Amino acid sequence: MTQALVVFSGGQDSTTCLFQAMQQYGAENVQAITFAYGQRHGIELERAASIAQELGIRQTVLDLSLITAITHNALTDAQAAIETDAQGMPNTFVDGRNALFLLYAAIYAKSQNIRDIFIGVCETDFSGYPDCRQIFVQSMNVTLNLAMAYDFRLHTPLMYLTKKETWALADELGVLDYIRTRTHTCYLGVDGGCHECPSCVLRERGLAEYLAEKSAA
């Protein structure tokens, strides 16, 4: 039976991917891998664990907090204000994060005889992170296949969706309310969202747009 591994943070996007993988492969054939990298919004780790438990999904948590020793950003420094530079890049960007995530996910996946890996990156409604682009994921797919002589398949079901469309997908999967109430997205770690950080703004704007469109239909 084909299995899948989902890079899972406990946020809106990765939880949507988790539900899609469960629908496609069957919950018994899906695993989740979660990374603790020193993120200031550590509440997402708690949400990820509780969601995995609720859904009966096997979850593996890896400690990658060593990344904080070699790079600095507002996502791992609780004292840093969240800002955007002159080129439009938020200081919440963690250099190499998704490359690191996909590498470790692939190593684990191969140990489990899994080839299909899901990651909820998106280049439509996003904060300008270069490692959320399809060209990066495609390149990483080739690199991982060459590095381990193994045919991985990296899936990015949200890549070309706006946040409104991601909420629509959650609704199609029958989990809109679950994702609204159980997932955590806020960079500042505020339970229920701070309503101000880039992540909250994208999430809430997309939800408002989707609900407005749905009610008008």
mmCIF file of C-alpha atoms in Angstrom:
data_model
loop_
_atom_site.group_PDB
_atom_site.id
_atom_site.type_symbol
_atom_site.label_atom_id
_atom_site.label_comp_id
_atom_site.label_asym_id
_atom_site.label_seq_id
_atom_site.Cartn_x
_atom_site.Cartn_y
_atom_site.Cartn_z
ATOM 1 C CA MET A 1 0.000 0.000 0.000
ATOM 2 C CA THR A 2 1.334 3.448 -0.934
ATOM 3 C CA GLN A 3 2.166 5.602 2.078
ATOM 4 C CA ALA A 4 2.719 9.323 2.567
ATOM 5 C CA LEU A 5 4.658 11.521 4.965
ATOM 6 C CA VAL A 6 3.427 15.049 5.739
ATOM 7 C CA VAL A 7 5.728 17.822 6.958
ATOM 8 C CA PHE A 8 3.427 18.936 9.730
ATOM 9 C CA SER A 9 3.605 22.096 11.864
ATOM 10 C CA GLY A 10 0.097 22.215 13.293
ATOM 11 C CA GLY A 11 -0.716 25.289 11.207
ATOM 12 C CA GLN A 12 -3.451 25.879 8.663
ATOM 13 C CA ASP A 13 -1.512 24.869 5.575
ATOM 14 C CA SER A 14 0.164 21.709 6.838
ATOM 15 C CA THR A 15 -3.049 20.515 8.496
ATOM 16 C CA THR A 16 -4.918 20.993 5.225
ATOM 17 C CA CYS A 17 -2.217 18.918 3.515
ATOM 18 C CA LEU A 18 -2.529 16.291 6.239
ATOM 19 C CA PHE A 19 -6.252 15.928 5.657
ATOM 20 C CA GLN A 20 -5.752 15.772 1.902
ATOM 21 C CA ALA A 21 -3.134 13.031 2.303
ATOM 22 C CA MET A 22 -5.443 11.124 4.650
ATOM 23 C CA GLN A 23 -8.231 11.293 2.087
ATOM 24 C CA GLN A 24 -5.936 10.227 -0.741
ATOM 25 C CA TYR A 25 -3.949 7.456 0.985
ATOM 26 C CA GLY A 26 -6.113 6.525 3.969
ATOM 27 C CA ALA A 27 -5.294 7.652 7.505
ATOM 28 C CA GLU A 28 -3.582 4.357 8.289
ATOM 29 C CA ASN A 29 -1.063 5.012 5.505
ATOM 30 C CA VAL A 30 -0.134 8.578 6.509
ATOM 31 C CA GLN A 31 2.567 9.698 8.926
ATOM 32 C CA ALA A 32 3.517 13.206 10.080
ATOM 33 C CA ILE A 33 6.935 14.659 10.802
ATOM 34 C CA THR A 34 7.259 17.818 12.901
ATOM 35 C CA PHE A 35 10.317 19.981 13.496
ATOM 36 C CA ALA A 36 11.193 21.890 16.650
ATOM 37 C CA TYR A 37 13.629 24.509 15.403
ATOM 38 C CA GLY A 38 13.478 27.003 18.225
ATOM 39 C CA GLN A 39 10.398 28.752 16.854
ATOM 40 C CA ARG A 40 8.977 31.429 19.130
ATOM 41 C CA HIS A 41 5.483 30.205 18.347
ATOM 42 C CA GLY A 42 6.104 26.934 20.161
ATOM 43 C CA ILE A 43 2.375 26.588 20.731
ATOM 44 C CA GLU A 44 2.216 25.163 17.203
ATOM 45 C CA LEU A 45 4.161 22.129 18.427
ATOM 46 C CA GLU A 46 1.491 21.524 21.046
ATOM 47 C CA ARG A 47 -1.233 21.873 18.417
ATOM 48 C CA ALA A 48 0.579 19.525 16.054
ATOM 49 C CA ALA A 49 0.878 16.865 18.741
ATOM 50 C CA SER A 50 -2.759 17.128 19.793
ATOM 51 C CA ILE A 51 -4.038 17.084 16.194
ATOM 52 C CA ALA A 52 -1.940 14.028 15.326
ATOM 53 C CA GLN A 53 -3.239 12.256 18.413
ATOM 54 C CA GLU A 54 -6.859 13.192 17.658
ATOM 55 C CA LEU A 55 -6.582 11.946 14.088
ATOM 56 C CA GLY A 56 -4.670 8.791 14.977
ATOM 57 C CA ILE A 57 -1.660 9.807 12.893
ATOM 58 C CA ARG A 58 1.805 8.562 13.802
ATOM 59 C CA GLN A 59 3.940 11.644 14.462
ATOM 60 C CA THR A 60 7.706 11.936 14.657
ATOM 61 C CA VAL A 61 9.166 15.105 16.205
ATOM 62 C CA LEU A 62 12.768 16.079 15.463
ATOM 63 C CA ASP A 63 14.804 18.706 17.298
ATOM 64 C CA LEU A 64 16.491 20.990 14.761
ATOM 65 C CA SER A 65 17.047 23.862 17.163
ATOM 66 C CA LEU A 66 20.757 23.823 16.342
ATOM 67 C CA ILE A 67 19.825 26.068 13.414
ATOM 68 C CA THR A 68 19.537 28.958 15.895
ATOM 69 C CA ALA A 69 23.306 28.734 16.455
ATOM 70 C CA ILE A 70 24.129 29.661 12.881
ATOM 71 C CA THR A 71 21.385 32.043 11.716
ATOM 72 C CA HIS A 72 19.321 34.806 13.281
ATOM 73 C CA ASN A 73 15.741 35.745 12.490
ATOM 74 C CA ALA A 74 12.589 37.035 14.140
ATOM 75 C CA LEU A 75 10.925 33.632 14.034
ATOM 76 C CA THR A 76 13.363 32.171 16.542
ATOM 77 C CA ASP A 77 14.144 35.335 18.526
ATOM 78 C CA ALA A 78 11.271 36.220 20.834
ATOM 79 C CA GLN A 79 12.763 39.669 21.454
ATOM 80 C CA ALA A 80 12.937 40.682 17.790
ATOM 81 C CA ALA A 81 10.259 42.862 16.237
ATOM 82 C CA ILE A 82 8.777 41.446 13.039
ATOM 83 C CA GLU A 83 9.760 43.720 10.162
ATOM 84 C CA THR A 84 10.202 43.717 6.396
ATOM 85 C CA ASP A 85 13.355 44.933 4.658
ATOM 86 C CA ALA A 86 13.606 47.282 1.687
ATOM 87 C CA GLN A 87 13.436 44.325 -0.717
ATOM 88 C CA GLY A 88 10.189 43.115 0.850
ATOM 89 C CA MET A 89 11.695 40.167 2.704
ATOM 90 C CA PRO A 90 10.275 39.657 6.224
ATOM 91 C CA ASN A 91 12.826 39.036 8.946
ATOM 92 C CA THR A 92 10.792 35.957 9.873
ATOM 93 C CA PHE A 93 12.503 34.111 7.021
ATOM 94 C CA VAL A 94 14.656 31.283 8.378
ATOM 95 C CA ASP A 95 17.558 30.615 6.006
ATOM 96 C CA GLY A 96 17.549 27.020 4.794
ATOM 97 C CA ARG A 97 14.534 25.955 6.835
ATOM 98 C CA ASN A 98 12.522 24.187 4.162
ATOM 99 C CA ALA A 99 15.654 22.659 2.633
ATOM 100 C CA LEU A 100 16.511 21.263 6.055
ATOM 101 C CA PHE A 101 12.947 20.093 6.648
ATOM 102 C CA LEU A 102 12.750 18.281 3.324
ATOM 103 C CA LEU A 103 16.164 16.677 3.803
ATOM 104 C CA TYR A 104 15.286 15.240 7.198
ATOM 105 C CA ALA A 105 11.801 14.307 6.038
ATOM 106 C CA ALA A 106 13.294 12.415 3.099
ATOM 107 C CA ILE A 107 15.807 10.574 5.277
ATOM 108 C CA TYR A 108 13.002 9.494 7.570
ATOM 109 C CA ALA A 109 10.674 8.655 4.681
ATOM 110 C CA LYS A 110 13.231 6.349 3.097
ATOM 111 C CA SER A 111 13.667 4.514 6.400
ATOM 112 C CA GLN A 112 9.906 3.868 6.329
ATOM 113 C CA ASN A 113 9.815 2.901 2.623
ATOM 114 C CA ILE A 114 7.795 6.047 1.905
ATOM 115 C CA ARG A 115 8.241 7.948 -1.361
ATOM 116 C CA ASP A 116 5.456 10.533 -1.204
ATOM 117 C CA ILE A 117 6.182 13.615 0.916
ATOM 118 C CA PHE A 118 3.713 16.476 1.354
ATOM 119 C CA ILE A 119 4.701 20.013 2.321
ATOM 120 C CA GLY A 120 2.306 22.965 2.546
ATOM 121 C CA VAL A 121 4.408 25.630 0.863
ATOM 122 C CA CYS A 122 2.785 28.192 -1.434
ATOM 123 C CA GLU A 123 4.065 30.892 -3.757
ATOM 124 C CA THR A 124 0.716 32.596 -4.388
ATOM 125 C CA ASP A 125 -0.272 34.077 -1.019
ATOM 126 C CA PHE A 126 2.960 33.995 0.928
ATOM 127 C CA SER A 127 5.491 36.247 2.637
ATOM 128 C CA GLY A 128 8.078 36.236 -0.139
ATOM 129 C CA TYR A 129 10.140 33.332 1.180
ATOM 130 C CA PRO A 130 12.355 31.927 -1.614
ATOM 131 C CA ASP A 131 12.055 28.368 -0.260
ATOM 132 C CA CYS A 132 8.287 28.363 -0.772
ATOM 133 C CA ARG A 133 8.601 28.447 -4.561
ATOM 134 C CA GLN A 134 7.871 25.521 -6.862
ATOM 135 C CA ILE A 135 11.265 25.888 -8.549
ATOM 136 C CA PHE A 136 12.936 25.261 -5.178
ATOM 137 C CA VAL A 137 10.791 22.208 -4.431
ATOM 138 C CA GLN A 138 11.434 20.746 -7.881
ATOM 139 C CA SER A 139 15.165 21.303 -7.459
ATOM 140 C CA MET A 140 15.097 19.741 -3.996
ATOM 141 C CA ASN A 141 13.208 16.734 -5.350
ATOM 142 C CA VAL A 142 15.951 16.111 -7.901
ATOM 143 C CA THR A 143 18.669 16.620 -5.301
ATOM 144 C CA LEU A 144 17.106 14.217 -2.800
ATOM 145 C CA ASN A 145 16.613 11.562 -5.476
ATOM 146 C CA LEU A 146 20.251 11.871 -6.505
ATOM 147 C CA ALA A 147 21.546 12.016 -2.937
ATOM 148 C CA MET A 148 19.823 8.820 -1.834
ATOM 149 C CA ALA A 149 19.263 6.967 -5.132
ATOM 150 C CA TYR A 150 15.597 6.818 -4.238
ATOM 151 C CA ASP A 151 12.553 8.082 -6.100
ATOM 152 C CA PHE A 152 10.917 10.598 -3.794
ATOM 153 C CA ARG A 153 7.812 12.466 -4.897
ATOM 154 C CA LEU A 154 7.408 15.872 -3.273
ATOM 155 C CA HIS A 155 3.803 17.088 -3.246
ATOM 156 C CA THR A 156 2.853 20.760 -2.868
ATOM 157 C CA PRO A 157 -0.962 20.819 -3.167
ATOM 158 C CA LEU A 158 -1.205 24.429 -1.998
ATOM 159 C CA MET A 159 1.530 25.824 -4.231
ATOM 160 C CA TYR A 160 -0.694 27.880 -6.540
ATOM 161 C CA LEU A 161 -3.638 28.471 -4.214
ATOM 162 C CA THR A 162 -4.462 31.789 -2.586
ATOM 163 C CA LYS A 163 -5.269 31.667 1.113
ATOM 164 C CA LYS A 164 -8.933 32.009 0.155
ATOM 165 C CA GLU A 165 -8.598 28.932 -2.046
ATOM 166 C CA THR A 166 -6.812 27.031 0.720
ATOM 167 C CA TRP A 167 -9.783 27.677 2.995
ATOM 168 C CA ALA A 168 -12.052 26.518 0.172
ATOM 169 C CA LEU A 169 -10.042 23.308 -0.077
ATOM 170 C CA ALA A 170 -10.449 22.744 3.665
ATOM 171 C CA ASP A 171 -14.182 23.167 3.210
ATOM 172 C CA GLU A 172 -14.202 20.678 0.312
ATOM 173 C CA LEU A 173 -12.396 18.205 2.575
ATOM 174 C CA GLY A 174 -15.085 18.779 5.219
ATOM 175 C CA VAL A 175 -12.674 20.199 7.801
ATOM 176 C CA LEU A 176 -13.132 23.969 7.583
ATOM 177 C CA ASP A 177 -14.297 24.386 11.168
ATOM 178 C CA TYR A 178 -11.664 21.981 12.466
ATOM 179 C CA ILE A 179 -8.850 23.945 10.826
ATOM 180 C CA ARG A 180 -10.332 27.261 11.963
ATOM 181 C CA THR A 181 -10.441 26.188 15.592
ATOM 182 C CA ARG A 182 -7.646 23.649 16.039
ATOM 183 C CA THR A 183 -4.696 24.981 14.045
ATOM 184 C CA HIS A 184 -2.198 27.676 15.026
ATOM 185 C CA THR A 185 -0.568 30.115 12.625
ATOM 186 C CA CYS A 186 0.442 33.212 14.625
ATOM 187 C CA TYR A 187 4.183 33.921 14.557
ATOM 188 C CA LEU A 188 3.991 35.582 17.973
ATOM 189 C CA GLY A 189 2.517 32.485 19.535
ATOM 190 C CA VAL A 190 -0.699 34.183 20.625
ATOM 191 C CA ASP A 191 -3.429 31.603 21.137
ATOM 192 C CA GLY A 192 -6.196 32.517 18.707
ATOM 193 C CA GLY A 193 -3.861 34.832 16.781
ATOM 194 C CA CYS A 194 -2.433 38.312 17.314
ATOM 195 C CA HIS A 195 -4.264 39.565 14.172
ATOM 196 C CA GLU A 196 -1.198 41.642 13.252
ATOM 197 C CA CYS A 197 1.749 39.451 12.258
ATOM 198 C CA PRO A 198 2.124 38.566 8.537
ATOM 199 C CA SER A 199 0.929 35.028 9.133
ATOM 200 C CA CYS A 200 -2.243 36.108 10.936
ATOM 201 C CA VAL A 201 -3.008 38.757 8.331
ATOM 202 C CA LEU A 202 -2.761 36.260 5.450
ATOM 203 C CA ARG A 203 -4.827 33.661 7.279
ATOM 204 C CA GLU A 204 -7.592 35.988 8.423
ATOM 205 C CA ARG A 205 -7.851 37.902 5.161
ATOM 206 C CA GLY A 206 -8.141 34.668 3.201
ATOM 207 C CA LEU A 207 -10.807 33.330 5.549
ATOM 208 C CA ALA A 208 -12.835 36.553 5.365
ATOM 209 C CA GLU A 209 -12.668 36.493 1.560
ATOM 210 C CA TYR A 210 -13.753 32.859 1.403
ATOM 211 C CA LEU A 211 -16.644 33.244 3.857
ATOM 212 C CA ALA A 212 -17.852 36.365 2.036
ATOM 213 C CA GLU A 213 -17.793 34.526 -1.273
ATOM 214 C CA LYS A 214 -19.514 31.500 0.221
ATOM 215 C CA SER A 215 -22.294 33.527 1.780
ATOM 216 C CA ALA A 216 -22.872 35.380 -1.486
ATOM 217 C CA ALA A 217 -23.160 32.150 -3.467
#
